[in-house]
Structure formats: C-alpha cells, structure tokens
mmCIF file of C-alpha atoms in Angstrom:
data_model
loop_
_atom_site.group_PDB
_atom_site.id
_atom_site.type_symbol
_atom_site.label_atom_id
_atom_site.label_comp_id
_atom_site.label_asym_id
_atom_site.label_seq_id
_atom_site.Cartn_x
_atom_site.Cartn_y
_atom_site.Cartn_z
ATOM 1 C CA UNK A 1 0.000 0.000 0.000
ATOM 2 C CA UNK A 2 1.576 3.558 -0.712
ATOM 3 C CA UNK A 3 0.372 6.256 1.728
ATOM 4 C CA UNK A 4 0.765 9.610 1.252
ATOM 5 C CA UNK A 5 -0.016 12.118 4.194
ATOM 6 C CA UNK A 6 0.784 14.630 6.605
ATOM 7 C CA UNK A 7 -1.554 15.479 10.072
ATOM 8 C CA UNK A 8 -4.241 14.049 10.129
ATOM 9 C CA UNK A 9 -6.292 16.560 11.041
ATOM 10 C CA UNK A 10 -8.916 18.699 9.435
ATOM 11 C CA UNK A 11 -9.888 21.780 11.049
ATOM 12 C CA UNK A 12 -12.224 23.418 8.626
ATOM 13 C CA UNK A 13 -13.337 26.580 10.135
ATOM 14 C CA UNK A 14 -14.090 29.895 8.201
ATOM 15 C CA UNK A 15 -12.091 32.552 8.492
ATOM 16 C CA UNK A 16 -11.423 35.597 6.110
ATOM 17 C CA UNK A 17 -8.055 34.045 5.173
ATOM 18 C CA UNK A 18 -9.088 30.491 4.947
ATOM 19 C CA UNK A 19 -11.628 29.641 1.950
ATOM 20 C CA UNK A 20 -14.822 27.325 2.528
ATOM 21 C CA UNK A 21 -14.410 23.776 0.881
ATOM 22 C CA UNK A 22 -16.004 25.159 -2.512
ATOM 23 C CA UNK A 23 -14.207 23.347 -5.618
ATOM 24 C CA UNK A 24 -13.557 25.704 -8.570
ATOM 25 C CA UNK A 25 -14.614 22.577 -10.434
ATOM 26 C CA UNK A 26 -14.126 24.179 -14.226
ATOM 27 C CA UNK A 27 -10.388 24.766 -13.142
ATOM 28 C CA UNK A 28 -10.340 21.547 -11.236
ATOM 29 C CA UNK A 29 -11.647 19.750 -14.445
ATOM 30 C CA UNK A 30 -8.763 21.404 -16.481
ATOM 31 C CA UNK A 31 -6.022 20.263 -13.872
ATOM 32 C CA UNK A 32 -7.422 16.469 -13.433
ATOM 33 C CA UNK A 33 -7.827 15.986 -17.169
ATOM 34 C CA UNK A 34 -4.136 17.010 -17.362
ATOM 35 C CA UNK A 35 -3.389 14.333 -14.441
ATOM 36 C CA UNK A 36 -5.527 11.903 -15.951
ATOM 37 C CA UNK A 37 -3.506 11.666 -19.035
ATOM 38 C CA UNK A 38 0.101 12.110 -17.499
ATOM 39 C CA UNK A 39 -0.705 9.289 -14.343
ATOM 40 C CA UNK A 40 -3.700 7.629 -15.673
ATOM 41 C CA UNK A 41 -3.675 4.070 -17.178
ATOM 42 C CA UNK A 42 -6.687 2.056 -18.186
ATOM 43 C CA UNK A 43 -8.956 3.740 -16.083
ATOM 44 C CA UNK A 44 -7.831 7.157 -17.980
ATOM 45 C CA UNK A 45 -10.966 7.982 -19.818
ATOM 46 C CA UNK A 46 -12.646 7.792 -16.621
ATOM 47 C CA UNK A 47 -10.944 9.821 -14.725
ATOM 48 C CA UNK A 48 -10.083 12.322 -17.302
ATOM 49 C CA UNK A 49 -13.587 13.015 -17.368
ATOM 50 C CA UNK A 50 -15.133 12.545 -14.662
ATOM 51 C CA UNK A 51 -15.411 16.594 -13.340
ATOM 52 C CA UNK A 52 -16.669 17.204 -17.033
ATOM 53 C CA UNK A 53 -19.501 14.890 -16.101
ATOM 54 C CA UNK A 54 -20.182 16.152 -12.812
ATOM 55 C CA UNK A 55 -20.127 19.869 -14.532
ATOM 56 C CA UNK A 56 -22.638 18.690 -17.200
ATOM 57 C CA UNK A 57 -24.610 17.132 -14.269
ATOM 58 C CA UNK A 58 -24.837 13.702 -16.504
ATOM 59 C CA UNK A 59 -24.925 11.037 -13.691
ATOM 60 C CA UNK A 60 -26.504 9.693 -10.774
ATOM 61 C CA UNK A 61 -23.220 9.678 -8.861
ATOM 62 C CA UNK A 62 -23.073 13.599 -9.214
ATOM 63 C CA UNK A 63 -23.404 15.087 -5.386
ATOM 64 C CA UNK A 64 -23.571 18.723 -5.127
ATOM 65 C CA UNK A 65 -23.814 20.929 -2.087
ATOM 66 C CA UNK A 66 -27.624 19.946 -0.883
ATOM 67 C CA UNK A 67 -26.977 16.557 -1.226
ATOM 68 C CA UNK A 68 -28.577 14.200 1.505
ATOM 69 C CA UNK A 69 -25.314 12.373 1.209
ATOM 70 C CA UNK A 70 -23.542 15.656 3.161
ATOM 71 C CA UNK A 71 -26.524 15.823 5.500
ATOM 72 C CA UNK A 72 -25.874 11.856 6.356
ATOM 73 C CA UNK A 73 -22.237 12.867 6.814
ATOM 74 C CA UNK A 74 -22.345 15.802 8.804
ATOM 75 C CA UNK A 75 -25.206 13.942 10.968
ATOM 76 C CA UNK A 76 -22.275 11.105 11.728
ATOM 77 C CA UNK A 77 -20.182 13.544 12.449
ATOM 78 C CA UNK A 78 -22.210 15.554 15.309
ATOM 79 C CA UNK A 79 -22.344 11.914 16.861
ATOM 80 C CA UNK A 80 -18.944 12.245 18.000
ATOM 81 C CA UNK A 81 -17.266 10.571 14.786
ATOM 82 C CA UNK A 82 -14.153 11.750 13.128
ATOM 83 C CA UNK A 83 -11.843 9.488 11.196
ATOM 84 C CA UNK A 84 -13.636 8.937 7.801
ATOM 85 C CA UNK A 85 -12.256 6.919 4.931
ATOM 86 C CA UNK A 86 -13.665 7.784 1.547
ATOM 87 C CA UNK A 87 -13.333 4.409 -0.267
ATOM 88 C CA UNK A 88 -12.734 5.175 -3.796
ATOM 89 C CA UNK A 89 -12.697 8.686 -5.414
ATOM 90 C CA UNK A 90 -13.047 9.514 -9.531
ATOM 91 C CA UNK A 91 -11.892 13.592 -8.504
ATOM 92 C CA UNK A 92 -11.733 15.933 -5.597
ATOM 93 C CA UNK A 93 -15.781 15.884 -5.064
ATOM 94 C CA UNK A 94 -16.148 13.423 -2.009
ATOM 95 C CA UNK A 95 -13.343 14.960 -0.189
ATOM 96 C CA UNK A 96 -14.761 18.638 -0.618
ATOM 97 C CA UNK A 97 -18.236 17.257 0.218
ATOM 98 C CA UNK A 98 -16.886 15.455 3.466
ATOM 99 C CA UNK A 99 -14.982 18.078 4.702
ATOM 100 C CA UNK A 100 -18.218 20.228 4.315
ATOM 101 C CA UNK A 101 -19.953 18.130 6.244
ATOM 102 C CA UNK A 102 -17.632 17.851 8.668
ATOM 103 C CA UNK A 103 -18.366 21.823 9.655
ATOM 104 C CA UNK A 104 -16.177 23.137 12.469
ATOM 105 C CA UNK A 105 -14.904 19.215 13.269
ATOM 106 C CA UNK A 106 -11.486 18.347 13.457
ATOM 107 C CA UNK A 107 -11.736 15.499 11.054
ATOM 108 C CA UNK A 108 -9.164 12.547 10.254
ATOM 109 C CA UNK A 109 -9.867 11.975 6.680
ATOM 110 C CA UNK A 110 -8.665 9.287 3.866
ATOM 111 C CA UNK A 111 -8.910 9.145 0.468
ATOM 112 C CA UNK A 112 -8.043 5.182 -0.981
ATOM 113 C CA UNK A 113 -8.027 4.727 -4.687
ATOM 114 C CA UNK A 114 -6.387 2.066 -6.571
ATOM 115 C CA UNK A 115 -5.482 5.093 -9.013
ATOM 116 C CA UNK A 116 -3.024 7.231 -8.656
ATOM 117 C CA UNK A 117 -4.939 10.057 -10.475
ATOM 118 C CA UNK A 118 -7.790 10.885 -7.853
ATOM 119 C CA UNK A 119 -5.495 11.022 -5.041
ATOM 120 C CA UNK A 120 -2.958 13.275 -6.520
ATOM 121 C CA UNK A 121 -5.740 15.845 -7.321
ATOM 122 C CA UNK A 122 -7.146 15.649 -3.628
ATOM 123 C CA UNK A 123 -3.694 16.254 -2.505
ATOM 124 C CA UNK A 124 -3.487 19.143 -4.561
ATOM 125 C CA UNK A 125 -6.699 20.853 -3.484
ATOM 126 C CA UNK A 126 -6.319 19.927 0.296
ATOM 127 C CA UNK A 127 -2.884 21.482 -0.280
ATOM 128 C CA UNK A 128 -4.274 24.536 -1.866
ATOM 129 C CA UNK A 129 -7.275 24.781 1.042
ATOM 130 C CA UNK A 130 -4.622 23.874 3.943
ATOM 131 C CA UNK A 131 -6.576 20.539 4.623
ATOM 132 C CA UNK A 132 -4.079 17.854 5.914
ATOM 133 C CA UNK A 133 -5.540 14.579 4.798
ATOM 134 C CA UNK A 134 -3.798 10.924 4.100
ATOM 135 C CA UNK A 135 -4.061 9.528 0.723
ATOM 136 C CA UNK A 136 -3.959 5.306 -0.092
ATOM 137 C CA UNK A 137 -3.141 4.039 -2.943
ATOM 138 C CA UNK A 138 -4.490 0.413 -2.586
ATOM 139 C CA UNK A 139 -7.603 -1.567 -4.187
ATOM 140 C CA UNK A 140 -10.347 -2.412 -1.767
ATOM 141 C CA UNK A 141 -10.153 -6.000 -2.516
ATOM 142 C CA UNK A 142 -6.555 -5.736 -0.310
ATOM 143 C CA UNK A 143 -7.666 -3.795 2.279
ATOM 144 C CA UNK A 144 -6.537 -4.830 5.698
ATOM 145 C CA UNK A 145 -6.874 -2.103 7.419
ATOM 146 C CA UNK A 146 -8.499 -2.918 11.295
ATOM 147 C CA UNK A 147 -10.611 -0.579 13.817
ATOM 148 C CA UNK A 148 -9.283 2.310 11.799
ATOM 149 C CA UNK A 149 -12.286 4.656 11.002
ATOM 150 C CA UNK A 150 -15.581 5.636 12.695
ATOM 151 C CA UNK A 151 -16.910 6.229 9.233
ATOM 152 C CA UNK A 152 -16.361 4.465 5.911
ATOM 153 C CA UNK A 153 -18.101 5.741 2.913
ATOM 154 C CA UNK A 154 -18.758 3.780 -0.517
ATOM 155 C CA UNK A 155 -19.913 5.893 -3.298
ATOM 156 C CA UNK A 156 -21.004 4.029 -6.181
ATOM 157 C CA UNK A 157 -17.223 2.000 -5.771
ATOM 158 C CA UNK A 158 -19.489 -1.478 -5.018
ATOM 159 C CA UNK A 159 -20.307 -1.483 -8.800
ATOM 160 C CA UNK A 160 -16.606 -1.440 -9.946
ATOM 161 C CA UNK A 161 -16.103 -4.809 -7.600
ATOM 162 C CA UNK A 162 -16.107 -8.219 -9.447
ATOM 163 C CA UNK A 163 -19.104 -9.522 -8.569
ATOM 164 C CA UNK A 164 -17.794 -12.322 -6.729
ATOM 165 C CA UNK A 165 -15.852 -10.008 -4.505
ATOM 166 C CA UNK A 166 -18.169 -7.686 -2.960
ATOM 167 C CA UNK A 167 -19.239 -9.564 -0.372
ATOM 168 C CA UNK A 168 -15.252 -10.071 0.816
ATOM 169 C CA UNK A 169 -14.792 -6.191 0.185
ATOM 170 C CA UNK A 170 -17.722 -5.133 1.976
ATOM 171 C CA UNK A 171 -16.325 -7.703 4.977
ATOM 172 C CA UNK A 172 -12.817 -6.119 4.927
ATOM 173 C CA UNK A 173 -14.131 -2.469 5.176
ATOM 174 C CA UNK A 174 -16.260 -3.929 8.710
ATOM 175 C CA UNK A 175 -13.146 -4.817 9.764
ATOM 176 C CA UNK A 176 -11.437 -1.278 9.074
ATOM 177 C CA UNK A 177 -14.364 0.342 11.224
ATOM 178 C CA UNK A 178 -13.764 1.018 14.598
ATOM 179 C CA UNK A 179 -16.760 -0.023 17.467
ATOM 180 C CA UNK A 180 -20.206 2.344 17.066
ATOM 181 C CA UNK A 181 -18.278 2.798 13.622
ATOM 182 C CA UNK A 182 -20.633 3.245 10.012
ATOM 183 C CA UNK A 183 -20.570 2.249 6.769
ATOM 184 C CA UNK A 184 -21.989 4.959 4.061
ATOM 185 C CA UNK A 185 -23.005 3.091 0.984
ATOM 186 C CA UNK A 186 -24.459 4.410 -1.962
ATOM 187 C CA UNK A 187 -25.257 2.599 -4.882
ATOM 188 C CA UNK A 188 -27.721 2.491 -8.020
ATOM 189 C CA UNK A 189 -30.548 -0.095 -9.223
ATOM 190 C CA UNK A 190 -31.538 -0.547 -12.754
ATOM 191 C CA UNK A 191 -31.933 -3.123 -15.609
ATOM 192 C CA UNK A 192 -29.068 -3.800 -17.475
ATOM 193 C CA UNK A 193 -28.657 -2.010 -20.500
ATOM 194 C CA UNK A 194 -28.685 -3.863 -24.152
ATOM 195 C CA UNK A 195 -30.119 -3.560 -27.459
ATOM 196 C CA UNK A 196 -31.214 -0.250 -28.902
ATOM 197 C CA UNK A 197 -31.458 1.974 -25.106
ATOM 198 C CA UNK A 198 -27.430 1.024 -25.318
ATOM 199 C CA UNK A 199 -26.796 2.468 -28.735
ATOM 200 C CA UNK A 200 -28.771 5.676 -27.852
ATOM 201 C CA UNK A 201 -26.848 5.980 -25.020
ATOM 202 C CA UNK A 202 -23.546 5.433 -26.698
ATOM 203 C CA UNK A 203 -24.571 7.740 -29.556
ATOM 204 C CA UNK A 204 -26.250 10.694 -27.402
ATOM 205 C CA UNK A 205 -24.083 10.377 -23.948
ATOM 206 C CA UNK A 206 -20.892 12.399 -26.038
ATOM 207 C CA UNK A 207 -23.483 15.499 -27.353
ATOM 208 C CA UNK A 208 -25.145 15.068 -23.900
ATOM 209 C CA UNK A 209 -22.179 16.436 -22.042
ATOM 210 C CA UNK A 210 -20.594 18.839 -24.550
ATOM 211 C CA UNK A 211 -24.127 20.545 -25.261
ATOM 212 C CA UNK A 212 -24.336 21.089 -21.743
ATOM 213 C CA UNK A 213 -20.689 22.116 -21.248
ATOM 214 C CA UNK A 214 -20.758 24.490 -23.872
ATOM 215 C CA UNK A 215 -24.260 25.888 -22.424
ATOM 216 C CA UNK A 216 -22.343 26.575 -18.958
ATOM 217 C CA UNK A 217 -19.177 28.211 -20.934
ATOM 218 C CA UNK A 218 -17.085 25.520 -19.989
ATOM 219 C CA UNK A 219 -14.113 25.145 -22.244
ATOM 220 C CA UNK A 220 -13.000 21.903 -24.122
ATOM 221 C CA UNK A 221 -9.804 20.111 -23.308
ATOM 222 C CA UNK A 222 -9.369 19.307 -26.278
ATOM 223 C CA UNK A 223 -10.325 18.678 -29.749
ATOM 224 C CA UNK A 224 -14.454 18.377 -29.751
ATOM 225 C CA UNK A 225 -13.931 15.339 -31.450
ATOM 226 C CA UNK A 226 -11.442 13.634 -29.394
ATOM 227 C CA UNK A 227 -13.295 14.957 -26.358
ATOM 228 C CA UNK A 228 -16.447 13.190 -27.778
ATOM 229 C CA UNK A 229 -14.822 9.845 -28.502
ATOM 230 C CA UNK A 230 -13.608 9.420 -24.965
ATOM 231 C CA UNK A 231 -17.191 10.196 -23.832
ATOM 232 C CA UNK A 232 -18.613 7.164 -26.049
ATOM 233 C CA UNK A 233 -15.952 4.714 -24.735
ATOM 234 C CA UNK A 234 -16.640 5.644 -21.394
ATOM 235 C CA UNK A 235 -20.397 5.491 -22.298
ATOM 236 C CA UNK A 236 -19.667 2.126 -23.622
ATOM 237 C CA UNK A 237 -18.008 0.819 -20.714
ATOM 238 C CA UNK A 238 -20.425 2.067 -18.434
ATOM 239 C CA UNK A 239 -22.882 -0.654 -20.152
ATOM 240 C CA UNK A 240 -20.866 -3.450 -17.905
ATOM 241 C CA UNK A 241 -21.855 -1.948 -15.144
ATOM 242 C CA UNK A 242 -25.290 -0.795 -15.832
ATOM 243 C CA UNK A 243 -27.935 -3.872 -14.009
ATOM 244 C CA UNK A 244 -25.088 -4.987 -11.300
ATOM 245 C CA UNK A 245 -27.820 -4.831 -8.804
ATOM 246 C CA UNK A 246 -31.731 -5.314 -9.919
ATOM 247 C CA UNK A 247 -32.967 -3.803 -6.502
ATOM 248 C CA UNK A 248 -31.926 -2.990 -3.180
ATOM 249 C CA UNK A 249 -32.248 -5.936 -1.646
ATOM 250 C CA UNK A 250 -29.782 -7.865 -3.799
ATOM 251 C CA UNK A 251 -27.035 -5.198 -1.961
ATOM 252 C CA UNK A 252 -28.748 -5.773 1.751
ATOM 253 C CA UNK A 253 -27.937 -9.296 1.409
ATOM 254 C CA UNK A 254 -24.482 -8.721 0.583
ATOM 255 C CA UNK A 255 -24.788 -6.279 3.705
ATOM 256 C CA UNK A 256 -26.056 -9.219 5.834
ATOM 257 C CA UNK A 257 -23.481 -12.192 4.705
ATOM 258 C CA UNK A 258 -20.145 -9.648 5.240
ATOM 259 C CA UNK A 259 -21.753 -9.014 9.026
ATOM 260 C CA UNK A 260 -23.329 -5.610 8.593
ATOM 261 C CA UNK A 261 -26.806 -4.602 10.294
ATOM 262 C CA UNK A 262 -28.561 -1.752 8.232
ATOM 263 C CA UNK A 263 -29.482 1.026 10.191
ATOM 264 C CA UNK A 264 -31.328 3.073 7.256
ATOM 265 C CA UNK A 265 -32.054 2.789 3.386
ATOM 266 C CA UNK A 266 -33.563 5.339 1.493
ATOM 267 C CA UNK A 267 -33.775 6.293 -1.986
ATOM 268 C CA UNK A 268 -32.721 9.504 -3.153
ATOM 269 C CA UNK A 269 -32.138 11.351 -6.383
ATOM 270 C CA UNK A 270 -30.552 14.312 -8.213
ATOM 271 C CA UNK A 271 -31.598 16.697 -10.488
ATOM 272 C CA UNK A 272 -29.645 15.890 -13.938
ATOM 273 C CA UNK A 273 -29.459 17.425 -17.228
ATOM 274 C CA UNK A 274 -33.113 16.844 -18.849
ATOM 275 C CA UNK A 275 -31.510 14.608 -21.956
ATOM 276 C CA UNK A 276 -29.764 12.542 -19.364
ATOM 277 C CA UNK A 277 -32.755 12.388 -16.982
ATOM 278 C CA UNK A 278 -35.639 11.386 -19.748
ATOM 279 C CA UNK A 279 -32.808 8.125 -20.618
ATOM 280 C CA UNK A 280 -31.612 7.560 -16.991
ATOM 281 C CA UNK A 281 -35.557 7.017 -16.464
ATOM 282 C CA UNK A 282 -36.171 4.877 -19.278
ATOM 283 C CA UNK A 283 -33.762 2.852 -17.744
ATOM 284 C CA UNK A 284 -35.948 2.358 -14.267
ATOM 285 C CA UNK A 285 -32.277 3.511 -12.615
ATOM 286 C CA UNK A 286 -32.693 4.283 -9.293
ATOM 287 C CA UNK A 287 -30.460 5.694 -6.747
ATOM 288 C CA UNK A 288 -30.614 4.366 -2.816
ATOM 289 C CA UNK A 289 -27.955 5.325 0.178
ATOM 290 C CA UNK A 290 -27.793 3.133 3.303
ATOM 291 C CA UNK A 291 -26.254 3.461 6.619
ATOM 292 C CA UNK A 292 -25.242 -0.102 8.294
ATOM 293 C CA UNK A 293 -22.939 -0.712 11.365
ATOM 294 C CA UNK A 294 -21.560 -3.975 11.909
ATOM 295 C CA UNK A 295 -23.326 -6.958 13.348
ATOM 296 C CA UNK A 296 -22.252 -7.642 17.497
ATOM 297 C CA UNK A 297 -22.479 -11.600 16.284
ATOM 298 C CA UNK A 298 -20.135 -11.118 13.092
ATOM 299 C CA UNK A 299 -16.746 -12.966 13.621
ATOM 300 C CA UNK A 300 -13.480 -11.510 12.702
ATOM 301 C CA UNK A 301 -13.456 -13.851 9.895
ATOM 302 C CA UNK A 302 -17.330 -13.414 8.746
ATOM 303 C CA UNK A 303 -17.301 -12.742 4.921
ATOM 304 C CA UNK A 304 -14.174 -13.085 3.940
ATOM 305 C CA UNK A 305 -14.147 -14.134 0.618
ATOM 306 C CA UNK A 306 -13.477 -18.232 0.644
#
C-alpha cells in the first residue's frame, strides 16, 4: 500500500483568510484531465472526465452541495465521529463534500483509490485549502486495514467490484471500522442495458455532455472530437456496469453475509441534465444510500471471501 499524508487533522473553520471547501470545479476539471492523461492508465478515460460529467450534471453519482449524502455525513459527524475513509474517489468531489460536512470538526480523513490520479488531485486541493488529509493508494479488494475509522463511505465503488468479490470487500471495510463505527453506501438499481437503449446511449451520452458544457461556458480540453470519442468509450463501458444490482435488496444481502446490520435505506435522487434524466428514467435507474454498522455476532473472519 503507498500512503501519502501529513496530520491528520482537518480543522475546517471559516475565516477571512481560509476559503470554505467550494471546488472551482471548471479549473479543477482542467487540472485532473491534465493528471488523468500524465498518471492515468486504463482507467484514464474515466478519470479524465469525470469533473466534465459532474459539470454537465450527466450522472446519478453527481453530489452537489444539498446533497442528503452531506446531510448523512455531517449527521455522523455531530455523533462524535471523526476518522472517515472515503473508499474510492473519480476527482476531488467526495473529499470537498466530506470536509463540508464535517463543519467546524477536526476530522481525520482518507482518500483510498487504486489510481493514482484521484489522489494526486485531492492532494493538490487539500494542499491549496490547507486541509491535511492521508491519501492510499491500494484496491479495496486488499484492504486490511483494522478498527481504523468511525466512518467508511462507498460511493457508487461497489459497482466497480467483481461480482464475486463484494461480499469479501464489503467484509474487509467492517473490519477497518472502529466499534459504534458506520458504513456509508451508496449505490444504483436498474436493468441492465442492451439492445437499442445502449446504442442511444452510446450515440447521445458524447453530445449530452458537450451541449451542456458548452451551455455553462465551460471550455473543451481538447479537440471536440477527441473529447467526444472518450465520452462514447466511457459510455460504452459504463454498459458493464449498468444492471449490477436489480434492486436494493440484492445489496442488503451482501450487507447481511459480510456481518453488517442496516441502520437506514432510502432512496434519493438528483436533479440531472433533462436529456440525461428522460434516458436515466427509461432505464428504471434508481439511486438508494444506506447506513449499516456492523453486526455484534459477526466474527473476525465473517465474509471473507473463501
């Protein structure tokens, strides 16, 4: 595992010298593509794009300020939790949104990616905002982390799991929590997506996103073309993903068998771009967040993958 960090902790008062956690996420977008392409390997298109997405508001996994995912977090927080690790990243947007939530808290915060893109643009920002955080470069799947963190949070990451996997990682990140710790997990329900829904998404996701970036001003990296190319391959491997879970409870049994009790399960939902919101619907894709803690009865050893 490499680790990169310095103090761990976050003291995010406002002051006049000391900016709130607000990404400048056109900038931001400019910087990571840059990243993306210099430290980036197969997962380049990805991350490359990824604030370009969030800017064009063209998926679920989006959060913005009002999101009930910072009003879960900053609940968590209040409760006398601090050491949060944010269990995969795509860009700077879960560690700005946790250290809003985290308010006036002296938080201990880590960002774990198996990429070494996302966690050089967190260090950057905290950097830039004077937010000392840790950064792990490590898949989840070798996590062995133990009574680490009061919170771990899971944003979309379960989907990017090998199916066979999940319940193991989900196991291994109960183990990383500490006692009264809780696992933040959000995730998305839908069909899968085939036939003639998959070509219109590969064909429309590219003019999608530039129509909308060019709406909000928001220059080009590069060539339109180019720029719209890595849009339909990332469209196009989105379709793998697209049906991993057919409803919720296909991802609270996976809760259950790694020795997590859920708390609370909700479904929530985001305000996208209209062209993105008409297809995400005729997909029947549905967004849900949970809050579990792990089970008193599960054994060091429960879900381990075997």
């Amino acid at each position: 595992m490499s680790t990169t960090g310095c103090s761990r902790a976050v003291h995010s008062v406002e002051t006049s010298d000391q900016p709130r956690f607000d990404e400048d996420l056109p900038r931001l977008a400019a910087e990571n593509f840059e990243i993306a392409d210099r430290m980036c390997r197969s997962c380049r298109h990805m991350h490359a794009l990824w604030p370009y997405i969030r800017l064009a508001r063209a998926s679920t996994g989006a959060e913005g300020d009002s999101s009930v995912l910072k009003s879960v977090l900053a609940g968590l927080v209040a409760e006398g939790r601090r050491s949060l690790l944010i269990a995969g990243s795509q860009d700077t947007g879960l560690l700005a949104l946790a250290a809003r939530a985290g308010g006036a808290t002296d938080l201990d915060i880590v960002v774990l990616d198996r990429c070494a893109t996302p966690l050089e643009s967190c260090r950057r920002l905290a950097q830039a905002w004077t937010l000392p955080i840790a950064t792990w470069q490590q898949d989840l799947m070798e996590l062995a982390a133990r009574d680490r963190f009061d919170i771990v949070l899971v944003h979309g990451t379960l989907h990017y799991i090998p199916s066979d996997r999940r319940e193991d990682v989900l196991a291994r990140l109960r183990r990383a929590l500490r006692a009264g710790g809780r696992l933040v997990l959000l995730f998305n329900v839908s069909e899968g997506l085939a036939g003639r829904l998959a070509s219109e998404g590969r064909s429309g996701y590219a003019e999608w996103v530039i129509e909308e970036l060019t709406r909000l001003g928001v220059p080009l990296p590069e060539r339109r073309d180019a720029f719209a190319e890595r849009l339909r391959v990332h469209a196009e491997s989105r379709e793998h993903r697209e049906g991993a879970f057919r409803g919720p409870e296909m991802v609270h049994e996976l809760l259950a068998g790694a020795g997590f009790a859920v708390l609370d399960g909700f479904e929530i939902g985001l305000k996208l771009a209209d062209p993105v919101q008409h297809f995400v619907s005729r997909m029947a894709k549905r967004r849900f967040l949970v809050v579990a803690e792990p089970r008193r009865d599960a054994t060091s050893e429960g879900g381990d993958q075997r």
